[in-house]
mmCIF file of C-alpha atoms in Angstrom:
data_model
loop_
_atom_site.group_PDB
_atom_site.id
_atom_site.type_symbol
_atom_site.label_atom_id
_atom_site.label_comp_id
_atom_site.label_asym_id
_atom_site.label_seq_id
_atom_site.Cartn_x
_atom_site.Cartn_y
_atom_site.Cartn_z
ATOM 1 C CA MET A 1 0.000 0.000 0.000
ATOM 2 C CA LYS A 2 1.437 3.350 -1.046
ATOM 3 C CA LYS A 3 1.746 6.099 1.572
ATOM 4 C CA ASP A 4 2.223 9.131 -0.613
ATOM 5 C CA ARG A 5 -0.121 11.651 1.086
ATOM 6 C CA ILE A 6 0.566 12.084 4.787
ATOM 7 C CA LEU A 7 -1.695 14.266 6.937
ATOM 8 C CA ILE A 8 0.188 15.471 10.019
ATOM 9 C CA VAL A 9 -1.862 16.882 12.896
ATOM 10 C CA GLY A 10 -0.068 19.760 14.595
ATOM 11 C CA ASP A 11 -0.356 22.152 17.488
ATOM 12 C CA ASP A 12 2.271 23.668 19.757
ATOM 13 C CA SER A 13 2.265 20.879 22.366
ATOM 14 C CA PRO A 14 5.440 18.820 22.937
ATOM 15 C CA SER A 15 3.700 15.631 21.777
ATOM 16 C CA SER A 16 2.590 17.302 18.577
ATOM 17 C CA LEU A 17 6.108 18.561 17.889
ATOM 18 C CA LYS A 18 7.334 14.961 18.023
ATOM 19 C CA ALA A 19 4.553 13.861 15.679
ATOM 20 C CA ILE A 20 5.415 16.616 13.211
ATOM 21 C CA ARG A 21 9.080 15.650 13.243
ATOM 22 C CA TYR A 22 8.286 11.930 12.779
ATOM 23 C CA GLY A 23 5.714 12.684 10.077
ATOM 24 C CA TYR A 24 8.197 14.729 8.076
ATOM 25 C CA GLU A 25 10.931 12.094 8.526
ATOM 26 C CA LEU A 26 8.543 9.464 7.181
ATOM 27 C CA ALA A 27 7.466 11.717 4.312
ATOM 28 C CA ALA A 28 11.112 12.244 3.328
ATOM 29 C CA LYS A 29 11.759 8.486 3.295
ATOM 30 C CA LEU A 30 8.624 7.777 1.273
ATOM 31 C CA ASN A 31 8.887 10.827 -0.981
ATOM 32 C CA ALA A 32 5.377 11.715 0.152
ATOM 33 C CA LYS A 33 3.404 14.921 0.020
ATOM 34 C CA VAL A 34 2.377 16.388 3.392
ATOM 35 C CA ALA A 35 -0.723 18.169 4.617
ATOM 36 C CA LEU A 36 0.154 19.937 7.857
ATOM 37 C CA ALA A 37 -3.049 20.697 9.733
ATOM 38 C CA GLY A 38 -3.675 22.755 12.842
ATOM 39 C CA VAL A 39 -7.317 22.758 13.853
ATOM 40 C CA VAL A 40 -8.505 26.049 15.322
ATOM 41 C CA ASP A 41 -10.828 25.447 18.257
ATOM 42 C CA GLU A 42 -13.198 28.420 18.339
ATOM 43 C CA ALA A 43 -13.918 27.732 22.009
ATOM 44 C CA LEU A 44 -10.367 28.885 22.759
ATOM 45 C CA ALA A 45 -10.953 32.162 20.919
ATOM 46 C CA GLU A 46 -13.497 33.761 23.229
ATOM 47 C CA GLY A 47 -11.674 37.085 23.461
ATOM 48 C CA ASN A 48 -11.925 39.566 26.312
ATOM 49 C CA VAL A 49 -14.360 42.383 25.625
ATOM 50 C CA ASP A 50 -13.171 44.256 28.736
ATOM 51 C CA ALA A 51 -9.671 44.342 27.242
ATOM 52 C CA GLY A 52 -10.990 45.328 23.811
ATOM 53 C CA VAL A 53 -10.431 41.903 22.235
ATOM 54 C CA PHE A 54 -13.631 40.720 20.600
ATOM 55 C CA PRO A 55 -14.321 37.061 19.741
ATOM 56 C CA ASP A 56 -13.925 37.586 15.976
ATOM 57 C CA GLN A 57 -10.537 39.228 16.474
ATOM 58 C CA ALA A 58 -9.456 36.502 18.932
ATOM 59 C CA ALA A 59 -10.422 33.792 16.414
ATOM 60 C CA HIS A 60 -8.544 35.626 13.652
ATOM 61 C CA ASP A 61 -5.451 35.962 15.882
ATOM 62 C CA LEU A 62 -5.606 32.282 16.862
ATOM 63 C CA LYS A 63 -5.864 31.229 13.209
ATOM 64 C CA LYS A 64 -2.921 33.461 12.269
ATOM 65 C CA SER A 65 -0.742 32.127 15.091
ATOM 66 C CA THR A 66 -1.631 28.567 14.041
ATOM 67 C CA LYS A 67 -0.626 29.318 10.430
ATOM 68 C CA ASP A 68 2.627 30.894 11.625
ATOM 69 C CA PHE A 69 3.366 27.869 13.808
ATOM 70 C CA LEU A 70 2.769 25.421 10.951
ATOM 71 C CA SER A 71 4.981 27.477 8.657
ATOM 72 C CA HIS A 72 7.806 27.336 11.211
ATOM 73 C CA MET A 73 7.381 23.569 11.530
ATOM 74 C CA LYS A 74 7.809 23.146 7.787
ATOM 75 C CA GLU A 75 10.942 25.301 7.906
ATOM 76 C CA ASP A 76 12.335 23.284 10.825
ATOM 77 C CA TYR A 77 11.467 19.750 9.677
ATOM 78 C CA GLY A 78 10.262 19.701 6.069
ATOM 79 C CA LYS A 79 12.312 22.130 3.997
ATOM 80 C CA ASP A 80 12.341 20.014 0.835
ATOM 81 C CA ILE A 81 8.964 18.340 1.267
ATOM 82 C CA ASP A 82 5.900 19.395 -0.717
ATOM 83 C CA THR A 83 3.532 20.687 1.982
ATOM 84 C CA GLU A 84 0.022 22.093 2.023
ATOM 85 C CA PHE A 85 -1.209 23.940 5.100
ATOM 86 C CA PHE A 86 -4.689 23.679 6.583
ATOM 87 C CA THR A 87 -6.118 25.612 9.536
ATOM 88 C CA PRO A 88 -9.763 24.571 9.628
ATOM 89 C CA GLU A 89 -12.056 25.516 12.483
ATOM 90 C CA GLY A 90 -13.963 22.934 14.471
ATOM 91 C CA GLU A 91 -13.725 19.953 16.781
ATOM 92 C CA VAL A 92 -10.307 18.362 16.233
ATOM 93 C CA LYS A 93 -11.149 14.682 15.673
ATOM 94 C CA GLU A 94 -14.042 15.199 13.255
ATOM 95 C CA THR A 95 -12.257 17.999 11.428
ATOM 96 C CA ILE A 96 -9.123 15.889 10.914
ATOM 97 C CA LEU A 97 -11.106 12.874 9.726
ATOM 98 C CA ASN A 98 -13.030 15.049 7.244
ATOM 99 C CA LEU A 99 -9.842 16.723 6.047
ATOM 100 C CA ALA A 100 -8.134 13.345 5.563
ATOM 101 C CA LYS A 101 -11.015 12.222 3.374
ATOM 102 C CA GLU A 102 -11.201 15.461 1.356
ATOM 103 C CA TRP A 103 -7.414 15.662 0.844
ATOM 104 C CA GLU A 104 -7.281 11.912 0.072
ATOM 105 C CA ALA A 105 -4.627 11.237 2.712
ATOM 106 C CA THR A 106 -3.166 7.746 2.807
ATOM 107 C CA LEU A 107 -1.845 8.102 6.393
ATOM 108 C CA ILE A 108 -2.559 10.325 9.403
ATOM 109 C CA VAL A 109 0.230 11.126 11.878
ATOM 110 C CA ALA A 110 -0.765 12.467 15.311
ATOM 111 C CA GLY A 111 0.874 12.812 18.695
ATOM 112 C CA THR A 112 -0.474 11.723 22.042
ATOM 113 C CA HIS A 113 0.059 13.345 25.410
ATOM 114 C CA GLY A 114 0.158 9.984 27.174
ATOM 115 C CA ARG A 115 -2.412 10.940 29.798
ATOM 116 C CA LYS A 116 -3.558 8.221 32.130
ATOM 117 C CA GLY A 117 -6.290 7.658 34.673
ATOM 118 C CA LEU A 118 -8.709 10.457 35.475
ATOM 119 C CA ASN A 119 -7.004 12.982 33.172
ATOM 120 C CA ARG A 120 -7.502 10.648 30.210
ATOM 121 C CA LEU A 121 -11.091 9.966 31.203
ATOM 122 C CA LEU A 122 -11.910 13.667 31.553
ATOM 123 C CA MET A 123 -9.816 15.020 28.672
ATOM 124 C CA GLY A 124 -10.287 12.134 26.271
ATOM 125 C CA SER A 125 -7.716 11.406 23.633
ATOM 126 C CA VAL A 126 -7.943 13.093 20.269
ATOM 127 C CA ALA A 127 -5.363 10.703 18.819
ATOM 128 C CA GLU A 128 -7.293 7.724 20.158
ATOM 129 C CA GLY A 129 -10.515 9.041 18.618
ATOM 130 C CA ILE A 130 -8.817 9.552 15.262
ATOM 131 C CA LEU A 131 -7.326 6.057 15.465
ATOM 132 C CA ARG A 132 -10.657 4.499 16.371
ATOM 133 C CA ASP A 133 -12.752 6.241 13.711
ATOM 134 C CA SER A 134 -10.326 6.603 10.805
ATOM 135 C CA ASN A 135 -10.803 4.710 7.558
ATOM 136 C CA ILE A 136 -7.081 4.985 6.754
ATOM 137 C CA PRO A 137 -3.974 3.989 8.743
ATOM 138 C CA VAL A 138 -2.994 6.229 11.654
ATOM 139 C CA MET A 139 0.474 6.552 13.158
ATOM 140 C CA VAL A 140 0.287 7.683 16.782
ATOM 141 C CA VAL A 141 3.580 9.091 18.095
ATOM 142 C CA PRO A 142 3.855 8.737 21.890
ATOM 143 C CA MET A 143 5.301 11.490 24.033
ATOM 144 C CA LYS A 144 7.814 9.200 25.719
ATOM 145 C CA ILE A 145 10.112 8.115 22.900
#
């Protein structure tokens, strides 16, 4: 099975940084194209009206910082790799699964925080949800490697 379109899920967490690095290393070995995606969670862009930051501006700023982050990741890890950037808004798992289908990805690479116990129960695991519901192979990069 050919893995020539790799969707890498990225944010600025340490586990995601590892996943981005591993995803680009794999893409280089396979001569694959990369989609680097950072999902913008609108719930995090509430703004602060008292400080003069309105929700629309906060969402715009969050999207811009996500795009900037992804651009830096390509510079750091994927200089010679054909990369498309995506910063869709929405719930991470569903948005990534939809993007993988639309972009026709052949592999998804995501990091995991390695939470256990109550934290995992309360926070859930985005990577686990992607792994469970994906129709294509998923590479989950653990934090402790």
